[in-house]
Short mmCIF file of C-alpha atoms and ligand atoms in Angstrom, two decimals:
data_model
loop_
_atom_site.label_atom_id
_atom_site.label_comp_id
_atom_site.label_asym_id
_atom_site.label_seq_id
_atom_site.Cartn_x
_atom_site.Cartn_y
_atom_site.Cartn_z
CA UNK A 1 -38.52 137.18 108.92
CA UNK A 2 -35.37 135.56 109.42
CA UNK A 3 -31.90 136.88 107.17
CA UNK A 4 -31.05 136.35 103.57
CA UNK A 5 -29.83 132.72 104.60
CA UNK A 6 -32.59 132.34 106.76
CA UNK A 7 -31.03 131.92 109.71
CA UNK A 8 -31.78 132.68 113.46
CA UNK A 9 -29.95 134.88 116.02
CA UNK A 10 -28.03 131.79 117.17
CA UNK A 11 -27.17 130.66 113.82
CA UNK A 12 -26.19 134.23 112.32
CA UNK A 13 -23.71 134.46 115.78
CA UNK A 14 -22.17 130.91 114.57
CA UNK A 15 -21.48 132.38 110.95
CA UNK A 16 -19.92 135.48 112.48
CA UNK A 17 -17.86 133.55 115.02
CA UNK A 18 -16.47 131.55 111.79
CA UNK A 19 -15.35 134.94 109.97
CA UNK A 20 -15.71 138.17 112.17
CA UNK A 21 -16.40 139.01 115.40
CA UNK A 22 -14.50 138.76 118.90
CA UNK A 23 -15.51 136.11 121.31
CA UNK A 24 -16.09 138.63 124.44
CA UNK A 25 -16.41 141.67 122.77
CA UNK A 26 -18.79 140.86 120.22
CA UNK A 27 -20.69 137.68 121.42
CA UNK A 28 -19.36 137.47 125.27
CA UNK A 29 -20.49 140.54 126.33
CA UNK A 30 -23.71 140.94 123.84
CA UNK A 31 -26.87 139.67 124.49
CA UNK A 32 -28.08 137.22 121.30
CA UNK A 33 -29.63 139.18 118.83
CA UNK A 34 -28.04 140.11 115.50
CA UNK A 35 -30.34 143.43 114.14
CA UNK A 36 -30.65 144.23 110.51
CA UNK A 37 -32.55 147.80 111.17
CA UNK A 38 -33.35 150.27 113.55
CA UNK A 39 -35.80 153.12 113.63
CA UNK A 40 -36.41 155.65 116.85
CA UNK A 41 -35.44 153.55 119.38
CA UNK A 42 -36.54 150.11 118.22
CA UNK A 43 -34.82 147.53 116.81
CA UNK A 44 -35.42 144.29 114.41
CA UNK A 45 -33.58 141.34 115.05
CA UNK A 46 -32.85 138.61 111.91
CA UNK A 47 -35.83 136.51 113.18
CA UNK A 48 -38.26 139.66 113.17
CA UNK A 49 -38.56 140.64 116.66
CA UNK A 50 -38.22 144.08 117.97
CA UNK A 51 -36.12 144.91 120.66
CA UNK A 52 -36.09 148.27 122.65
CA UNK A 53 -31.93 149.36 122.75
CA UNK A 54 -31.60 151.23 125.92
CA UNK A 55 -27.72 151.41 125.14
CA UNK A 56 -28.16 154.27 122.57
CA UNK A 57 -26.15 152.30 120.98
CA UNK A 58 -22.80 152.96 123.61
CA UNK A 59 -23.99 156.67 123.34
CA UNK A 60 -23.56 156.66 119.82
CA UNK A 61 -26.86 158.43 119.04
CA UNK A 62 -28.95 160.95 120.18
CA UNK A 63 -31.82 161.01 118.27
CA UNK A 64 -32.47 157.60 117.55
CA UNK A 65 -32.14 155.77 114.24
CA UNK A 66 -33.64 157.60 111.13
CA UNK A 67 -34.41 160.65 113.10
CA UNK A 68 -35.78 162.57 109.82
CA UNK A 69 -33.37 165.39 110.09
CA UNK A 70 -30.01 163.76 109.85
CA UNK A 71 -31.42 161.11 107.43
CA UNK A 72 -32.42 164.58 105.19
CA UNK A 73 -28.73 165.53 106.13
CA UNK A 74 -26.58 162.75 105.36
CA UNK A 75 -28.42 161.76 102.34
CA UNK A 76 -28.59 165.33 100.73
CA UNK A 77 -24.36 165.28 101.64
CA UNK A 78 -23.92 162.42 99.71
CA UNK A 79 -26.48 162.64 96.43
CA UNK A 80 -26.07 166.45 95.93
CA UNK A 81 -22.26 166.91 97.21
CA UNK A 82 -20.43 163.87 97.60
CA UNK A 83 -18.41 162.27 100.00
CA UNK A 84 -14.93 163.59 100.45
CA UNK A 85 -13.14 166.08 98.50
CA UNK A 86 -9.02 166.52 97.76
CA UNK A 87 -8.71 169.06 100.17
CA UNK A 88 -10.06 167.80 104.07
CA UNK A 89 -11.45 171.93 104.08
CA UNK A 90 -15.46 171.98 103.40
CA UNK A 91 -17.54 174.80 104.45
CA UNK A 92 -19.60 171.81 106.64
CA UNK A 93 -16.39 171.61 108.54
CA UNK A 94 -15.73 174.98 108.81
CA UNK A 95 -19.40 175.79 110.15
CA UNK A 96 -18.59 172.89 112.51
CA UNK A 97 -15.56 174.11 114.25
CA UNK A 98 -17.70 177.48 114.63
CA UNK A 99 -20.65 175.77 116.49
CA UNK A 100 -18.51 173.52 118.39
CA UNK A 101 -16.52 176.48 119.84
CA UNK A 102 -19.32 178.52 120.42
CA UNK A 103 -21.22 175.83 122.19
CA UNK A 104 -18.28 174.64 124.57
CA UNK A 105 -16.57 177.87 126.89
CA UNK A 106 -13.31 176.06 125.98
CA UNK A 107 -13.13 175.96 122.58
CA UNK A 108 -11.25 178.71 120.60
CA UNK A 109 -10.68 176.48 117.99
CA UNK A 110 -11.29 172.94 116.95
CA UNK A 111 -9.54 169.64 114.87
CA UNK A 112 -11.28 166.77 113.45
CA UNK A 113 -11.37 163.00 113.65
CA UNK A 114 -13.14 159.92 113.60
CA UNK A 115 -13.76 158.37 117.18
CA UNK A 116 -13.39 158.47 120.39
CA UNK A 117 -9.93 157.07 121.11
CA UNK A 118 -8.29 159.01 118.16
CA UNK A 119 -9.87 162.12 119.97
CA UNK A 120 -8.89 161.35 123.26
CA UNK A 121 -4.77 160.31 121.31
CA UNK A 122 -4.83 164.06 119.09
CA UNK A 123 -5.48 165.69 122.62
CA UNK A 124 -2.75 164.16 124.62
CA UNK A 125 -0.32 164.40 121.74
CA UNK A 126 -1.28 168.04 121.01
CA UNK A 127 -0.38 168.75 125.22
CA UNK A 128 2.95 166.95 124.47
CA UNK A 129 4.03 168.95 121.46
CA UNK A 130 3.26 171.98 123.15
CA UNK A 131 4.36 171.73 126.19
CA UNK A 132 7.40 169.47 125.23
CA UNK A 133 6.74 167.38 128.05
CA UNK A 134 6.57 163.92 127.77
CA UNK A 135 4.07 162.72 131.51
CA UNK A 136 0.11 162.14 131.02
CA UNK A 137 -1.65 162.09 134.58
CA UNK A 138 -5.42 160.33 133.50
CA UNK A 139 -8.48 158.98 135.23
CA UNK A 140 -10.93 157.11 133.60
CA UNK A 141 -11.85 155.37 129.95
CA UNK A 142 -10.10 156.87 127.23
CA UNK A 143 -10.70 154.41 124.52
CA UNK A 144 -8.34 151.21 123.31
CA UNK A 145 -5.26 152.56 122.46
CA UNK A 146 -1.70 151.76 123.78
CA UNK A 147 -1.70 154.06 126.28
CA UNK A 148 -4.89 152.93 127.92
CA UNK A 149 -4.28 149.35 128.28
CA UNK A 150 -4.11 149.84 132.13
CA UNK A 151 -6.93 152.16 132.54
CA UNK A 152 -8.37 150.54 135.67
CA UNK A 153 -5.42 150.56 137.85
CA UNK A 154 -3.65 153.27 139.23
CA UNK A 155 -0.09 153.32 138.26
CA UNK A 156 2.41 154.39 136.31
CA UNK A 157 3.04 152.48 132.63
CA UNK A 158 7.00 153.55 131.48
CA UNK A 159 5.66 152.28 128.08
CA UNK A 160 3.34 155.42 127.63
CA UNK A 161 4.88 157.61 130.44
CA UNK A 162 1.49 157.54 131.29
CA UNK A 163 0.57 157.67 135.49
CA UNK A 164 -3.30 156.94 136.09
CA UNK A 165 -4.01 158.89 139.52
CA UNK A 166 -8.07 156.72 139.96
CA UNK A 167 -9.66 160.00 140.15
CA UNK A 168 -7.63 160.26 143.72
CA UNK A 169 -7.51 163.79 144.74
CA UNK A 170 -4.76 163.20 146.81
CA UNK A 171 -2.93 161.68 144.27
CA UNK A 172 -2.91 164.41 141.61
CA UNK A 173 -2.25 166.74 143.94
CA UNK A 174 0.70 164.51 145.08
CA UNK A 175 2.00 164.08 141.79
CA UNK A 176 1.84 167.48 140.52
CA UNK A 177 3.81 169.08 143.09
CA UNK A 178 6.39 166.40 142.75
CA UNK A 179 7.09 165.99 138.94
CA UNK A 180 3.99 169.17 137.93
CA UNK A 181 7.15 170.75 135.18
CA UNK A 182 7.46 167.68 133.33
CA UNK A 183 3.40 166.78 133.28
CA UNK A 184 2.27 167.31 129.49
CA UNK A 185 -1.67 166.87 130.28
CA UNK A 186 -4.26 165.60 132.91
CA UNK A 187 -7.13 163.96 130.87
CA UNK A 188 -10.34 163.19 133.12
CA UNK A 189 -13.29 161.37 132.02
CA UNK A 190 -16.26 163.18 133.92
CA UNK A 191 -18.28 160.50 135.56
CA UNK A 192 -21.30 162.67 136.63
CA UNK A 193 -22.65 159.84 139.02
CA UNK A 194 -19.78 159.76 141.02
CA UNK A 195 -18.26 163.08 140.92
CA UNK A 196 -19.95 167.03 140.84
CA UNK A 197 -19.15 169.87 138.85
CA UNK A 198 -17.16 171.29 142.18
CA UNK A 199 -14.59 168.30 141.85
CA UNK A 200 -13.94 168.45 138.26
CA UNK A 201 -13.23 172.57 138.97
CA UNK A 202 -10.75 171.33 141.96
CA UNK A 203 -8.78 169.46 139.76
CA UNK A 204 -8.79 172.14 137.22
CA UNK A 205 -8.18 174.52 139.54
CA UNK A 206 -4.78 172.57 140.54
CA UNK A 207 -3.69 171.97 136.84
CA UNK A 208 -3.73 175.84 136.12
CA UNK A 209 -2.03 176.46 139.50
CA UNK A 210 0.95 173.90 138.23
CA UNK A 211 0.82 175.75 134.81
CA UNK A 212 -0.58 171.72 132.98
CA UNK A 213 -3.21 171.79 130.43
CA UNK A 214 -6.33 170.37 131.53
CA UNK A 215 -8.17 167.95 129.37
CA UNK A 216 -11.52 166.56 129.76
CA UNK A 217 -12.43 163.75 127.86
CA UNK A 218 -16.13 164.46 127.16
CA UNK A 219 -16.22 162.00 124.47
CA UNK A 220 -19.60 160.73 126.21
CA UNK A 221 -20.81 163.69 128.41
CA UNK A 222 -20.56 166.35 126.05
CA UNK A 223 -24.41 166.23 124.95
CA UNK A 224 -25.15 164.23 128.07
CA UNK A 225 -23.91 166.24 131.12
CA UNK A 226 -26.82 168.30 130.34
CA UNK A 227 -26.69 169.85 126.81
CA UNK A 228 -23.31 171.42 126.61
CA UNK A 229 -21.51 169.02 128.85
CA UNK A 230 -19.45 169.24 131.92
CA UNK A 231 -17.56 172.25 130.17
CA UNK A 232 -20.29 173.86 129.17
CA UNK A 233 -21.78 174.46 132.84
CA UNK A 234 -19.25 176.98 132.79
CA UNK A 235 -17.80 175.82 136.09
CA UNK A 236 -15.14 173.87 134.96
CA UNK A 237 -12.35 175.55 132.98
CA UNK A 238 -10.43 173.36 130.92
CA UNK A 239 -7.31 173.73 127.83
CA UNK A 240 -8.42 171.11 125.53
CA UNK A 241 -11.90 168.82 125.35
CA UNK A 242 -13.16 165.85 123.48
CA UNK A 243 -16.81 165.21 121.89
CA UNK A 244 -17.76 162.08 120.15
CA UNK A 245 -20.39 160.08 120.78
CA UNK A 246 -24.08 161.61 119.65
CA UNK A 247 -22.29 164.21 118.04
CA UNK A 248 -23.35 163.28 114.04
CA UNK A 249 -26.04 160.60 115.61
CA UNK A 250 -24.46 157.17 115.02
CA UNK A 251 -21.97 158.36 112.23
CA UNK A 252 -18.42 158.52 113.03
CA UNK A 253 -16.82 161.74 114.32
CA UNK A 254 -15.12 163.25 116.91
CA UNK A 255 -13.41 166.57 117.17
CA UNK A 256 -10.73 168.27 119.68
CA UNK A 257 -11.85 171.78 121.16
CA UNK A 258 -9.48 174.30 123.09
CA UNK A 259 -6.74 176.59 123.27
CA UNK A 260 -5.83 177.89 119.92
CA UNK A 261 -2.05 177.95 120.58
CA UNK A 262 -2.34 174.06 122.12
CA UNK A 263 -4.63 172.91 119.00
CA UNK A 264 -1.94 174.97 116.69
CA UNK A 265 0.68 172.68 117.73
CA UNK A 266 -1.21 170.09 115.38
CA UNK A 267 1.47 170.02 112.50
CA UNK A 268 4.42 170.17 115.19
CA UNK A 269 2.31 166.71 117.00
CA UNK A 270 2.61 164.63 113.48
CA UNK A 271 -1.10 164.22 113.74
CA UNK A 272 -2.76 163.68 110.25
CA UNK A 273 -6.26 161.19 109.12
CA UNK A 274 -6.60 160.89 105.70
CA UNK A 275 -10.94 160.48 106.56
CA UNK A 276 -11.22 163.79 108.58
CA UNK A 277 -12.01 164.85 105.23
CA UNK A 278 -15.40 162.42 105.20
CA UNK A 279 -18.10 164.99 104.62
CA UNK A 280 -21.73 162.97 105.80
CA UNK A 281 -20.96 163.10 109.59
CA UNK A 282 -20.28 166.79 109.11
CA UNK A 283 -23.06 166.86 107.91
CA UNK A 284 -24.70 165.12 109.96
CA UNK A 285 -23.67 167.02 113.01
CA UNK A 286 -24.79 170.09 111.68
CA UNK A 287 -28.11 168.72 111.62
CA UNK A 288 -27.76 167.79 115.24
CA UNK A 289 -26.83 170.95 116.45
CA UNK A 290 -29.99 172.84 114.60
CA UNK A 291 -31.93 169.99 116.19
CA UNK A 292 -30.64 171.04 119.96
CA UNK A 293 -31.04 174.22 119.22
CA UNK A 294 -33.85 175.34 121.28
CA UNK A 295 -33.26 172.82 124.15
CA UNK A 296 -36.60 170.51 124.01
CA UNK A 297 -34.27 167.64 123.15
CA UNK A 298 -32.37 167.75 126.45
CA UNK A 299 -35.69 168.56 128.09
CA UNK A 300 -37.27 165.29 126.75
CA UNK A 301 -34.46 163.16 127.14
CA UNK A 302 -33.89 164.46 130.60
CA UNK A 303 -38.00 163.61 131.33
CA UNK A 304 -37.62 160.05 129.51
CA UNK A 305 -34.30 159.56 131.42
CA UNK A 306 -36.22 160.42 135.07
CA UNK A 307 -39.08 158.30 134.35
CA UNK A 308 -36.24 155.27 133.59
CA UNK A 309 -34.22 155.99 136.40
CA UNK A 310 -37.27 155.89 138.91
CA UNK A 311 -38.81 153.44 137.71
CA UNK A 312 -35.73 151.01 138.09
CA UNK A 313 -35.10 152.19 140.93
CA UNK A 314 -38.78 151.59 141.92
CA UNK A 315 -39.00 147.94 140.53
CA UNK A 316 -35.37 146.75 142.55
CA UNK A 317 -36.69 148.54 145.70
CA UNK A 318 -40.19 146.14 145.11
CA UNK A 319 -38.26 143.12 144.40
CA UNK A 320 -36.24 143.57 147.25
CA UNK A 321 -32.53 143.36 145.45
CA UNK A 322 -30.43 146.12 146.78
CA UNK A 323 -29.37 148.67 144.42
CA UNK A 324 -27.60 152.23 144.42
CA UNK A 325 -29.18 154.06 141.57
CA UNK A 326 -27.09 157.36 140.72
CA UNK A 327 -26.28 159.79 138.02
CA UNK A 328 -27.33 162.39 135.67
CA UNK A 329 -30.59 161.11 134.11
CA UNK A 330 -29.18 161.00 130.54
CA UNK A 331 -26.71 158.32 131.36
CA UNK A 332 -27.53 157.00 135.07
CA UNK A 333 -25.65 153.72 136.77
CA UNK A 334 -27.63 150.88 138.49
CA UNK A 335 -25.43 149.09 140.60
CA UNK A 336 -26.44 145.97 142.48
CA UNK A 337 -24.07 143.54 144.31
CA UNK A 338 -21.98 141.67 142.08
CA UNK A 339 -21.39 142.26 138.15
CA UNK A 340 -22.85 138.75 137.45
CA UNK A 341 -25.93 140.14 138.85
CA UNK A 342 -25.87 143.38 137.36
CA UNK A 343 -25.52 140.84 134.25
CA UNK A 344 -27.88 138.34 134.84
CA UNK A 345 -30.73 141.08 135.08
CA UNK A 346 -29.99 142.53 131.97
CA UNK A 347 -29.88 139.12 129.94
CA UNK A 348 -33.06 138.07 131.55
CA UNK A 349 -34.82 141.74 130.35
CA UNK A 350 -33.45 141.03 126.99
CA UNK A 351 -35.89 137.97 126.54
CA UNK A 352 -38.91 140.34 127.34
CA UNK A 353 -37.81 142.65 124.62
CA UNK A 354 -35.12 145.14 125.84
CA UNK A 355 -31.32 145.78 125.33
CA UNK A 356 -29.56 147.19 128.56
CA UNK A 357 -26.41 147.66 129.08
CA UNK A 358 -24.86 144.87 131.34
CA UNK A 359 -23.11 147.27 133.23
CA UNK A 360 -26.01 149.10 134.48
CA UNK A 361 -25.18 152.75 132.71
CA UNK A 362 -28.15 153.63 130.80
CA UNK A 363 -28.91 156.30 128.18
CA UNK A 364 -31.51 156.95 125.97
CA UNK A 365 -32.75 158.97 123.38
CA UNK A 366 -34.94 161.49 121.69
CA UNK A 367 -37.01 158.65 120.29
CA UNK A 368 -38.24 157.77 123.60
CA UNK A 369 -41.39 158.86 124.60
CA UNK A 370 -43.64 157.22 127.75
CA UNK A 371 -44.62 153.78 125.60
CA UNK A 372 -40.59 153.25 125.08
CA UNK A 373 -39.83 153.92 128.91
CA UNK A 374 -43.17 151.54 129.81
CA UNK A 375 -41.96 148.78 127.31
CA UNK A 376 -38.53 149.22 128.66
CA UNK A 377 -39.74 148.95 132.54
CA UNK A 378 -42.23 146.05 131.84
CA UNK A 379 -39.51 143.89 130.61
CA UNK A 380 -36.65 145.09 133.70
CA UNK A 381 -39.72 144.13 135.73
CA UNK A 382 -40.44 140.78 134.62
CA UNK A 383 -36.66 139.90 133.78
CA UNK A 384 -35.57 140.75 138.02
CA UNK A 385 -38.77 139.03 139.01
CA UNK A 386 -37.08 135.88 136.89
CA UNK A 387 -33.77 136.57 138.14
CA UNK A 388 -34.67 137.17 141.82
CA UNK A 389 -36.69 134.01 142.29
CA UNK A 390 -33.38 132.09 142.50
CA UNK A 391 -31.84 134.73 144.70
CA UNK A 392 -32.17 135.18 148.80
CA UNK A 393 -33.25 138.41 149.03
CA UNK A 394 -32.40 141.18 151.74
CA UNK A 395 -34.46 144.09 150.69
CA UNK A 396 -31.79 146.33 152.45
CA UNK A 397 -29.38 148.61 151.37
CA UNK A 398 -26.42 148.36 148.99
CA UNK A 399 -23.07 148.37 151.04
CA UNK A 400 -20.94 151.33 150.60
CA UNK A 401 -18.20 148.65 150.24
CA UNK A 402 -20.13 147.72 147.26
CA UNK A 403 -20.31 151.15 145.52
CA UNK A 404 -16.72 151.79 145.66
CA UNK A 405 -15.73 148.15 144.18
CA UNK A 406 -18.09 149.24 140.98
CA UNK A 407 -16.44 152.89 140.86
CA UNK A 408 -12.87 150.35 140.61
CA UNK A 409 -14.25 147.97 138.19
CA UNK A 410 -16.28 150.50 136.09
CA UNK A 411 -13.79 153.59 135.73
CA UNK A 412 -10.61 152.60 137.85
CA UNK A 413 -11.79 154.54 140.54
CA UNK A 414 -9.81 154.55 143.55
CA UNK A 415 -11.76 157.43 145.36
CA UNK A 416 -10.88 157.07 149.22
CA UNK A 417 -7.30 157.83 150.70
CA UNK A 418 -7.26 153.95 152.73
CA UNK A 419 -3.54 153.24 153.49
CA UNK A 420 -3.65 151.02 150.58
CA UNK A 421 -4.26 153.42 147.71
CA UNK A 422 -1.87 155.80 149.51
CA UNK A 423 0.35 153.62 149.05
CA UNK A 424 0.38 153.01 146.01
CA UNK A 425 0.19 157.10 145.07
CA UNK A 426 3.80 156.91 146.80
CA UNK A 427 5.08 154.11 144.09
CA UNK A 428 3.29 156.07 141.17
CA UNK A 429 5.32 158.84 142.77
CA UNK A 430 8.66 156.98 143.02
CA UNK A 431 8.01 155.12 139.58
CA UNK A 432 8.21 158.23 137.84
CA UNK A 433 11.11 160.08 139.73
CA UNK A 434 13.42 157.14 139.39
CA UNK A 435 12.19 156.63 135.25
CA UNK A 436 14.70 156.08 132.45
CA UNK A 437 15.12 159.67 131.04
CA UNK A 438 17.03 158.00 128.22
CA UNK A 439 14.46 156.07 126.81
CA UNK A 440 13.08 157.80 124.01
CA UNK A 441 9.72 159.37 125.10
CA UNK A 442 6.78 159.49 123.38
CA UNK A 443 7.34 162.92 122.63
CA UNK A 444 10.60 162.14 121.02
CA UNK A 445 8.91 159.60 118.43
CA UNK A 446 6.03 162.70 117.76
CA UNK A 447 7.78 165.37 117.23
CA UNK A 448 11.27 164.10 116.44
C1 LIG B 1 -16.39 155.82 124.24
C2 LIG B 1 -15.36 156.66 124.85
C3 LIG B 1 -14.07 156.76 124.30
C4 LIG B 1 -13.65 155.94 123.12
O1 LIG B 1 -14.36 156.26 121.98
P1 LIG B 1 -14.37 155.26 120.73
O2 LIG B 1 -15.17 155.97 119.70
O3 LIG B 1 -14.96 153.98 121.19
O4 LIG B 1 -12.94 155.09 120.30
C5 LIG B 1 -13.19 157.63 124.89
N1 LIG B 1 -13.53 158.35 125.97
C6 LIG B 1 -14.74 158.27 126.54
C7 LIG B 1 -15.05 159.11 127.72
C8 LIG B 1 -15.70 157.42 126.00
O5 LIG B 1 -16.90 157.33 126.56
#
């Protein structure tokens, strides 16, 4: 079966180049399928073929497509009560806020909105109202917005008043006690294969000591770092807290959790979204969180998740291409030696029938059972077999060199103190100090 014009994959990519679709984002850094349904974990292509997405779609679900409960959910919302009202106030959202804050040890009370990056915005503006401080310390991916554009590099960006610190410890702790009373926020991305619960507590531990609101951004990890996140281990205090992705299973929410008297500076922040009053992923999410409720859905995914992660790990050890395979196994990284590889294995999987991310962080879902794991695994298997029969081979051990480049290129991580990255803490340091104070802040443009 091949789409309404009857075209292929290749052909249907041509049409979209002509009127849609970025050149990296959408076709660079995709592998060459264009899918016209989904259901559990499988996918249809235009030309009829079914595909196995190991991506979760970027995290996006949970369940799988067309898990019966949200379908029940979402469709119900929409027939029976419609989509959005006058007022954004529904009793879905209202039931929402409740869950949310009873399922995360942070949450007091909670604000709506629609991804990720608007999230991850409505948190650091919220800090900045409240505190009426205009400096965000961050680590990590925080979505696509101004603020972020330098997300891999530590550094400070006058534009934003924004200083990334690479997850350095030394560099937080640097920065707070030099310029700690005029810090609005620190917003972290957990990255559970790289960092434990014990680090993320440190660096909470030394934003309540300089009186700064902690953030975690656990647009990704909140249903992933185990079932109630990094927060929700109850080791890791934090002010405020993001959750997006998996959240109303493919549907687009996201919703800020904390402090009441930091989320009550809403109105003061200028923060408004006409579409925070779109009912379905409300909805939606409800369903999710009566489908969590009893924990088997963590315990499967975290079984499925294993079985992956071994058996990739198995398959590169048997092939001989070094590989450091780490992480919680809801969304674990496979790193090999070079990101061309990392890409080249992935591509030559797709052709046997599976979608991997490229850059080797890998999450699945409910709908996986053993037969999903097996197809997924038969077609890693025969795609590095492919790949490594052009490669020379050295069966040994990824460098540790290695490991920290990917923690760089994959979340700006610049995790050991060499003289290099203390170096550059000191201009971060010196950046800020010396800043134009006159230049209107961000602050100033929020909240007037
Ligand atoms: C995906 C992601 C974002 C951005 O979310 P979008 O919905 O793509 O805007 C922000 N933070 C983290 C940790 C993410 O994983």
């Amino acid at each position: 079966m091949t789409n309404t014009a009857g075209q292929t994959n290749l052909e249907t990519i041509e049409r979209a180049r002509r009127v849609t679709a970025a050149e990296v984002y959408d076709i660079g850094t995709r592998f060459p399928g264009v899918f016209v349904s989904a259901e559990g974990s499988w996918m249809r292509d235009v030309e009829g073929n079914r595909v196995l997405d190991v991506t979760a779609a970027s995290g996006s679900l949970l369940l799988g497509n067309q898990h019966p409960a949200v379908v029940e959910a979402v469709v119900k919302c929409v027939r029976d009560h419609g989509a959005a009202f006058a007022s954004t106030l529904t009793p879905q959202r209202i039931e929402l806020a409740e869950r949310l804050c009873e399922r995360y040890p942070a949450g007091e009370k909670a604000v709506f909105c629609k991804t990720g990056s608007e999230a991850t915005t409505t948190a650091i503006r919220l800090a900045r109202a409240y505190t009426g401080r205009d400096l965000i310390l961050t680590s990590g991916y925080h979505g696509w917005h101004d603020w972020q554009l330098t997300y891999l590099q530590m550094g400070y960006d006058p534009a934003s008043r924004v200083a990334n610190f690479g997850y350095n410890e030394t560099g937080l702790a640097r920065m707070l006690a030099e310029f700690g009373d005029e810090v609005a926020g620190v917003i972290v991305t957990p990255e559970p294969a790289w960092f434990d619960a014990a680090y993320y507590r440190r660096l909470s531990d030394l934003c309540a000591r300089h009186g700064v609101p902690f953030i975690i951004d656990e647009v990704i990890t909140a249903l992933r770092w185990g079932p109630r996140g990094l927060n929700g281990t109850g080791e890791v205090p934090a002010d405020l807290l993001t959750v997006s992705k998996g959240l109303a299973n493919g549907h687009a929410l996201s919703a800020v959790l904390g402090r009441r008297d930091i989320i009550d500076a809403y109105d003061k922040a200028g923060i408004a979204g006409t579409y925070t009053r779109e009912v379905p992923p409300m909805a939606a999410a409800l369903a999710v969180l009566d489908v969590l409720e009893d924990g088997t859905v963590h315990e499967h995914c975290e079984k499925m998740g294993g079985l992956l992660k071994a058996g990739m790990s198995d398959i590169l050890k048997t092939i001989g291409i070094p590989a450091y395979v780490t992480g919680p196994n809801m969304m674990f990284d496979v790193v090999v030696e070079s990101e061309k590889l990392s890409w080249d294995l992935y591509r030559a999987a797709f052709d046997f029938g599976a979608y991997f991310e490229d850059s080797g962080t890998h999450m699945v879902t409910a709908a996986f059972g053993e037969a999903e794991v097996e197809h997924a695994l038969t077609a890693f298997d025969q795609g590095a077999r492919k790949v490594a029969s052009s490669l020379e081979l050295d069966h040994g051990d990824l460098p540790t060199q290695r490991r920290l480049e990917f923690a760089l290129e994959a979340f700006g991580g610049s995790i050991n103190d060499d003289p290099d990255v203390l170096r550059r803490i000191d201009e971060v340091v010196d950046q800020v100090k010396k800043r134009d104070r006159d230049l209107p802040g961000a602050l100033d443009r929020a909240c007037g």
